[in-house]
Amino acid sequence: MPPLHILPGATLFPNPLPRHPSKTLTPKPRPPSALLQWNRKPELSGTTPRVTVITSGKGGVGKTTTTANIGLSLARFGFSVVAIDADVGLRNLDLLLGLENRVNYTVIEVLNGDCRLDQALVRDKRWSNFELLCISKPRSKLPLGFGGKALTWLVDALKARPGGSPDFILIDCPAGIDAGFITAITPANEAVLITTPDITSLRDADRVTGLLECDGIRDIKMVVNRVRTDMIKGEDMMSVLDVQEMLGLPLLGVIPEDSEVIRSTNRGYPLVLNKPPTLAGLAFEQAAWRLVEQDSMQAVVVEEQPKRGFFSFFGG
């Protein structure tokens, strides 16, 4: 090895940079605490499994879309989720999740003894801790003996699975308040009420709230869907605060009108999986966070600055 030659005036180990007493290094300021909550896993409140029915009374307000996006958000948070499509003959949850070609067995086959319960559960390939369970096949009718007791037995069977009980069981309730509605709410111990800021949806939501309370479900939170701030500014649509005052329910989330909902539905790819995330996808994810921690938000109308963005119309 040749000898190491050092140039004149150079040193092998240079001196460190001179220190200036007047310029001391200070640590960077910490970000606000509100930004840090998304760096942690939400803390699960209540006893598991949490059996939650997602209902509205009126059709077309976004129950199935909410079930798909909140369910996958819970799975992304690390919780095990089973979503039950309780809409008999008109199931759509499998389409929104992109799992329509993988549903081979339903609850009807389980009750008839044609398959096991684990064979009827469809596991999502994107998030393995999310599973889908359909009550029946499209255009089929339930047997006369199927009702609230059968669905309660199904929920109890999910709780007693050898692989462990799921953290959340989400029940996508059919529209209306007939026998399908009564069947879907029977095993639930909490409810998420979906409504839109129009008088027809609000009247149905108020009626459904009374039926849920009569059934013994006291933990009811609402999600206001398809909110348009331009119409609220023009006083053509009720604000979220007006909706909350009319129904008197804790607010779980506010979902803005978003054209990406139709695209995600046609692709079978829920909004919460989009990159970059859309405004509606973020709102669904925040609603799922509040559902985990049994939290709520408060609607606030800001009249002093009418030109602010969407989130100036509600807080929390």
Short mmCIF file of C-alpha atoms in Angstrom, two decimals:
data_model
loop_
_atom_site.label_atom_id
_atom_site.label_comp_id
_atom_site.label_asym_id
_atom_site.label_seq_id
_atom_site.Cartn_x
_atom_site.Cartn_y
_atom_site.Cartn_z
CA MET A 1 0.00 0.00 0.00
CA PRO A 2 1.58 3.35 -1.01
CA PRO A 3 2.26 5.87 1.76
CA LEU A 4 -0.37 8.55 2.38
CA HIS A 5 0.82 12.03 1.39
CA ILE A 6 -0.83 15.04 2.99
CA LEU A 7 -0.66 18.36 1.23
CA PRO A 8 0.94 21.25 3.11
CA GLY A 9 -1.57 23.11 5.27
CA ALA A 10 -4.09 20.26 5.13
CA THR A 11 -5.01 18.02 8.04
CA LEU A 12 -6.30 14.50 8.08
CA PHE A 13 -9.11 15.34 10.50
CA PRO A 14 -10.33 18.91 9.88
CA ASN A 15 -11.47 20.98 12.81
CA PRO A 16 -15.22 21.19 13.40
CA LEU A 17 -17.10 24.30 12.38
CA PRO A 18 -16.56 27.21 14.76
CA ARG A 19 -19.30 27.69 17.28
CA HIS A 20 -20.97 31.03 17.66
CA PRO A 21 -22.34 31.64 21.14
CA SER A 22 -24.95 33.99 19.75
CA LYS A 23 -26.30 31.36 17.29
CA THR A 24 -27.42 28.28 19.14
CA LEU A 25 -29.26 25.49 17.41
CA THR A 26 -32.90 25.30 18.47
CA PRO A 27 -35.20 22.35 17.80
CA LYS A 28 -37.86 22.74 15.15
CA PRO A 29 -41.30 23.61 16.48
CA ARG A 30 -43.70 20.68 16.78
CA PRO A 31 -46.70 20.63 14.48
CA PRO A 32 -50.14 21.26 15.97
CA SER A 33 -51.56 18.39 17.92
CA ALA A 34 -54.50 18.16 15.49
CA LEU A 35 -52.10 16.95 12.81
CA LEU A 36 -50.65 14.25 15.02
CA GLN A 37 -53.83 12.25 15.51
CA TRP A 38 -53.56 10.79 12.01
CA ASN A 39 -50.15 9.38 12.96
CA ARG A 40 -51.74 7.08 15.49
CA LYS A 41 -54.30 4.32 15.37
CA PRO A 42 -57.75 5.36 16.62
CA GLU A 43 -58.61 3.94 20.02
CA LEU A 44 -61.51 1.51 19.87
CA SER A 45 -64.28 2.42 22.29
CA GLY A 46 -67.04 0.15 23.54
CA THR A 47 -67.27 -3.61 23.67
CA THR A 48 -66.47 -5.65 20.60
CA PRO A 49 -67.83 -6.61 18.24
CA ARG A 50 -69.58 -3.33 17.51
CA VAL A 51 -72.74 -4.24 15.58
CA THR A 52 -73.72 -1.13 13.62
CA VAL A 53 -76.65 -0.81 11.24
CA ILE A 54 -76.41 1.84 8.50
CA THR A 55 -79.89 2.99 7.60
CA SER A 56 -81.92 5.94 6.34
CA GLY A 57 -85.50 5.05 5.51
CA LYS A 58 -85.37 6.87 2.18
CA GLY A 59 -83.67 5.17 -0.73
CA GLY A 60 -80.85 6.65 -2.76
CA VAL A 61 -79.24 8.76 -0.03
CA GLY A 62 -75.97 6.79 0.09
CA LYS A 63 -76.31 3.95 2.61
CA THR A 64 -74.41 1.40 0.54
CA THR A 65 -71.73 3.93 -0.46
CA THR A 66 -71.27 4.86 3.19
CA THR A 67 -71.07 1.20 4.24
CA ALA A 68 -68.38 0.45 1.66
CA ASN A 69 -66.22 3.49 2.41
CA ILE A 70 -66.51 3.40 6.20
CA GLY A 71 -65.96 -0.36 6.22
CA LEU A 72 -62.75 -0.15 4.20
CA SER A 73 -61.60 2.85 6.26
CA LEU A 74 -61.99 0.75 9.41
CA ALA A 75 -60.00 -2.03 7.76
CA ARG A 76 -57.26 0.43 6.84
CA PHE A 77 -57.13 1.52 10.48
CA GLY A 78 -56.31 -2.10 11.35
CA PHE A 79 -59.69 -3.36 12.59
CA SER A 80 -61.37 -6.52 11.38
CA VAL A 81 -64.68 -5.79 9.65
CA VAL A 82 -67.56 -7.90 8.36
CA ALA A 83 -70.04 -6.03 6.16
CA ILE A 84 -73.46 -7.66 5.74
CA ASP A 85 -75.59 -6.68 2.76
CA ALA A 86 -79.09 -7.13 4.19
CA ASP A 87 -80.90 -5.89 1.09
CA VAL A 88 -82.75 -8.97 -0.15
CA GLY A 89 -82.92 -9.36 -3.93
CA LEU A 90 -81.44 -5.88 -4.55
CA ARG A 91 -77.95 -6.19 -3.17
CA ASN A 92 -75.40 -3.63 -4.39
CA LEU A 93 -72.63 -3.66 -1.81
CA ASP A 94 -70.68 -6.29 -3.72
CA LEU A 95 -70.72 -4.06 -6.81
CA LEU A 96 -69.36 -1.03 -4.96
CA LEU A 97 -66.56 -3.16 -3.52
CA GLY A 98 -65.75 -4.86 -6.82
CA LEU A 99 -66.50 -8.31 -5.37
CA GLU A 100 -69.56 -9.26 -7.43
CA ASN A 101 -67.74 -12.09 -9.24
CA ARG A 102 -66.55 -13.71 -6.02
CA VAL A 103 -69.90 -14.17 -4.24
CA ASN A 104 -70.58 -17.90 -4.63
CA TYR A 105 -72.56 -18.55 -1.45
CA THR A 106 -74.92 -16.42 0.63
CA VAL A 107 -76.59 -16.60 4.02
CA ILE A 108 -79.46 -18.58 2.51
CA GLU A 109 -77.09 -21.41 1.59
CA VAL A 110 -75.62 -21.26 5.11
CA LEU A 111 -79.07 -21.57 6.71
CA ASN A 112 -80.00 -24.41 4.35
CA GLY A 113 -76.83 -26.31 5.25
CA ASP A 114 -75.39 -26.13 1.73
CA CYS A 115 -72.15 -24.45 2.86
CA ARG A 116 -70.28 -23.27 5.91
CA LEU A 117 -70.29 -19.70 7.15
CA ASP A 118 -66.63 -19.18 6.28
CA GLN A 119 -67.38 -20.23 2.69
CA ALA A 120 -70.01 -17.50 2.36
CA LEU A 121 -67.63 -14.80 3.63
CA VAL A 122 -65.80 -13.03 0.79
CA ARG A 123 -62.43 -11.65 1.83
CA ASP A 124 -61.23 -8.49 0.13
CA LYS A 125 -57.88 -8.97 -1.60
CA ARG A 126 -56.83 -5.37 -0.98
CA TRP A 127 -57.46 -5.52 2.78
CA SER A 128 -57.62 -9.06 4.14
CA ASN A 129 -59.26 -7.92 7.40
CA PHE A 130 -62.40 -6.85 5.49
CA GLU A 131 -65.03 -9.47 4.61
CA LEU A 132 -68.37 -9.27 2.81
CA LEU A 133 -71.43 -11.39 3.55
CA CYS A 134 -74.55 -11.25 1.35
CA ILE A 135 -77.97 -12.32 2.58
CA SER A 136 -79.22 -13.63 -0.76
CA LYS A 137 -78.53 -13.65 -4.46
CA PRO A 138 -79.97 -11.02 -6.80
CA ARG A 139 -83.65 -11.45 -7.76
CA SER A 140 -84.17 -14.09 -5.09
CA LYS A 141 -86.68 -14.20 -2.28
CA LEU A 142 -86.08 -15.06 1.33
CA PRO A 143 -87.88 -17.98 2.94
CA LEU A 144 -90.79 -17.05 5.18
CA GLY A 145 -88.88 -18.16 8.27
CA PHE A 146 -86.08 -15.61 7.79
CA GLY A 147 -86.29 -12.61 10.08
CA GLY A 148 -84.63 -10.80 12.93
CA LYS A 149 -83.95 -14.01 14.85
CA ALA A 150 -82.12 -15.55 11.89
CA LEU A 151 -79.95 -12.46 11.45
CA THR A 152 -79.25 -12.40 15.19
CA TRP A 153 -78.14 -16.04 14.97
CA LEU A 154 -75.86 -15.07 12.09
CA VAL A 155 -74.27 -12.24 14.09
CA ASP A 156 -73.78 -14.59 17.06
CA ALA A 157 -72.12 -17.11 14.74
CA LEU A 158 -69.71 -14.39 13.55
CA LYS A 159 -68.90 -13.58 17.19
CA ALA A 160 -68.13 -17.25 17.92
CA ARG A 161 -65.94 -17.89 14.87
CA PRO A 162 -62.85 -20.01 15.58
CA GLY A 163 -60.69 -17.35 13.95
CA GLY A 164 -61.86 -14.72 16.38
CA SER A 165 -64.69 -12.22 16.54
CA PRO A 166 -64.52 -9.18 14.22
CA ASP A 167 -64.16 -5.73 15.69
CA PHE A 168 -67.02 -4.31 13.61
CA ILE A 169 -70.10 -5.85 12.01
CA LEU A 170 -71.68 -3.36 9.61
CA ILE A 171 -75.22 -4.07 8.39
CA ASP A 172 -76.26 -2.34 5.18
CA CYS A 173 -79.98 -1.81 5.77
CA PRO A 174 -82.48 -1.85 2.90
CA ALA A 175 -84.62 1.18 2.15
CA GLY A 176 -88.04 1.57 3.70
CA ILE A 177 -89.40 0.56 7.10
CA ASP A 178 -90.95 -2.78 6.21
CA ALA A 179 -89.92 -6.29 7.27
CA GLY A 180 -86.43 -5.95 5.75
CA PHE A 181 -85.75 -2.88 7.88
CA ILE A 182 -86.97 -4.62 11.05
CA THR A 183 -84.79 -7.64 10.27
CA ALA A 184 -81.67 -5.52 9.69
CA ILE A 185 -81.91 -3.50 12.91
CA THR A 186 -82.73 -6.43 15.22
CA PRO A 187 -79.13 -7.52 16.08
CA ALA A 188 -77.66 -3.98 16.10
CA ASN A 189 -76.71 -2.05 19.21
CA GLU A 190 -75.87 1.22 17.43
CA ALA A 191 -76.97 2.94 14.25
CA VAL A 192 -75.63 5.38 11.66
CA LEU A 193 -78.43 7.35 10.02
CA ILE A 194 -77.73 8.63 6.50
CA THR A 195 -79.64 11.68 5.30
CA THR A 196 -79.39 14.43 2.72
CA PRO A 197 -80.31 18.11 3.24
CA ASP A 198 -83.78 17.90 1.70
CA ILE A 199 -87.16 17.79 3.39
CA THR A 200 -88.20 14.35 2.10
CA SER A 201 -85.06 12.68 3.39
CA LEU A 202 -85.29 14.52 6.71
CA ARG A 203 -88.88 13.47 7.32
CA ASP A 204 -88.00 9.82 6.65
CA ALA A 205 -84.90 10.12 8.84
CA ASP A 206 -86.97 11.48 11.71
CA ARG A 207 -89.39 8.59 11.38
CA VAL A 208 -86.56 6.04 11.32
CA THR A 209 -85.02 7.61 14.40
CA GLY A 210 -88.22 6.97 16.33
CA LEU A 211 -88.33 3.34 15.16
CA LEU A 212 -84.71 2.77 16.16
CA GLU A 213 -85.35 4.16 19.63
CA CYS A 214 -88.43 1.98 19.99
CA ASP A 215 -86.27 -1.04 19.16
CA GLY A 216 -83.89 -0.13 21.98
CA ILE A 217 -81.10 1.43 19.90
CA ARG A 218 -80.07 4.60 21.72
CA ASP A 219 -76.64 5.19 20.17
CA ILE A 220 -77.67 6.88 16.93
CA LYS A 221 -75.41 9.19 14.93
CA MET A 222 -76.09 10.76 11.57
CA VAL A 223 -74.12 11.40 8.40
CA VAL A 224 -75.25 14.25 6.17
CA ASN A 225 -74.50 13.26 2.59
CA ARG A 226 -74.34 15.16 -0.73
CA VAL A 227 -73.82 18.61 0.78
CA ARG A 228 -73.31 21.47 -1.70
CA THR A 229 -71.87 24.66 -0.25
CA ASP A 230 -72.82 26.74 -3.29
CA MET A 231 -76.48 25.94 -2.72
CA ILE A 232 -76.14 26.60 1.00
CA LYS A 233 -74.66 30.02 0.24
CA GLY A 234 -77.54 30.77 -2.09
CA GLU A 235 -80.00 29.56 0.58
CA ASP A 236 -81.27 26.87 -1.78
CA MET A 237 -80.22 24.04 0.55
CA MET A 238 -80.44 23.62 4.30
CA SER A 239 -77.15 23.90 6.11
CA VAL A 240 -75.71 21.07 8.17
CA LEU A 241 -76.50 23.03 11.31
CA ASP A 242 -80.16 23.22 10.27
CA VAL A 243 -80.25 19.46 9.70
CA GLN A 244 -78.69 18.78 13.08
CA GLU A 245 -81.13 21.07 14.84
CA MET A 246 -84.10 19.41 13.12
CA LEU A 247 -83.11 15.81 13.88
CA GLY A 248 -81.35 16.42 17.19
CA LEU A 249 -78.74 13.69 16.59
CA PRO A 250 -74.96 13.70 17.10
CA LEU A 251 -73.14 14.40 13.85
CA LEU A 252 -70.77 11.68 12.71
CA GLY A 253 -69.72 13.22 9.42
CA VAL A 254 -70.55 15.53 6.52
CA ILE A 255 -69.94 14.27 2.98
CA PRO A 256 -69.74 16.82 0.17
CA GLU A 257 -71.21 16.27 -3.28
CA ASP A 258 -68.48 14.66 -5.37
CA SER A 259 -68.53 13.50 -8.99
CA GLU A 260 -65.92 10.86 -8.11
CA VAL A 261 -68.63 8.86 -6.33
CA ILE A 262 -70.12 7.75 -9.66
CA ARG A 263 -66.70 6.88 -11.07
CA SER A 264 -65.72 4.85 -8.02
CA THR A 265 -69.07 3.04 -8.06
CA ASN A 266 -68.69 2.04 -11.70
CA ARG A 267 -65.13 0.84 -11.10
CA GLY A 268 -65.90 -1.03 -7.88
CA TYR A 269 -63.20 0.99 -6.14
CA PRO A 270 -64.33 2.91 -3.01
CA LEU A 271 -63.40 6.56 -2.63
CA VAL A 272 -61.21 6.04 0.44
CA LEU A 273 -58.75 4.04 -1.69
CA ASN A 274 -58.22 6.81 -4.25
CA LYS A 275 -54.78 8.38 -4.55
CA PRO A 276 -54.71 11.32 -4.23
CA PRO A 277 -57.74 11.25 -1.93
CA THR A 278 -60.85 13.16 -2.84
CA LEU A 279 -62.70 15.50 -0.51
CA ALA A 280 -65.55 13.03 -0.07
CA GLY A 281 -63.08 10.20 0.58
CA LEU A 282 -61.40 12.18 3.34
CA ALA A 283 -64.80 12.96 4.86
CA PHE A 284 -65.70 9.25 4.91
CA GLU A 285 -62.37 8.45 6.56
CA GLN A 286 -62.92 11.08 9.24
CA ALA A 287 -66.41 9.71 9.88
CA ALA A 288 -64.93 6.22 10.33
CA TRP A 289 -62.39 7.63 12.78
CA ARG A 290 -65.19 9.17 14.88
CA LEU A 291 -67.14 5.91 14.72
CA VAL A 292 -64.19 4.01 16.20
CA GLU A 293 -63.79 6.42 19.10
CA GLN A 294 -67.56 7.00 19.48
CA ASP A 295 -66.96 10.68 18.86
CA SER A 296 -69.02 13.31 17.06
CA MET A 297 -68.57 16.70 15.44
CA GLN A 298 -70.38 20.00 15.75
CA ALA A 299 -71.76 21.91 12.79
CA VAL A 300 -70.87 25.60 12.74
CA VAL A 301 -72.10 28.18 10.24
CA VAL A 302 -69.59 30.89 9.43
CA GLU A 303 -71.41 33.95 8.12
CA GLU A 304 -68.59 36.49 8.46
CA GLN A 305 -66.46 34.89 5.74
CA PRO A 306 -68.82 33.46 3.12
CA LYS A 307 -66.03 32.87 0.57
CA ARG A 308 -64.20 30.23 2.55
CA GLY A 309 -64.02 26.60 1.53
CA PHE A 310 -66.26 23.66 2.19
CA PHE A 311 -65.12 23.03 5.74
CA SER A 312 -66.10 26.54 6.84
CA PHE A 313 -69.66 25.29 7.13
CA PHE A 314 -68.93 22.71 9.79
CA GLY A 315 -66.26 22.01 12.38
CA GLY A 316 -64.93 19.24 14.52
#
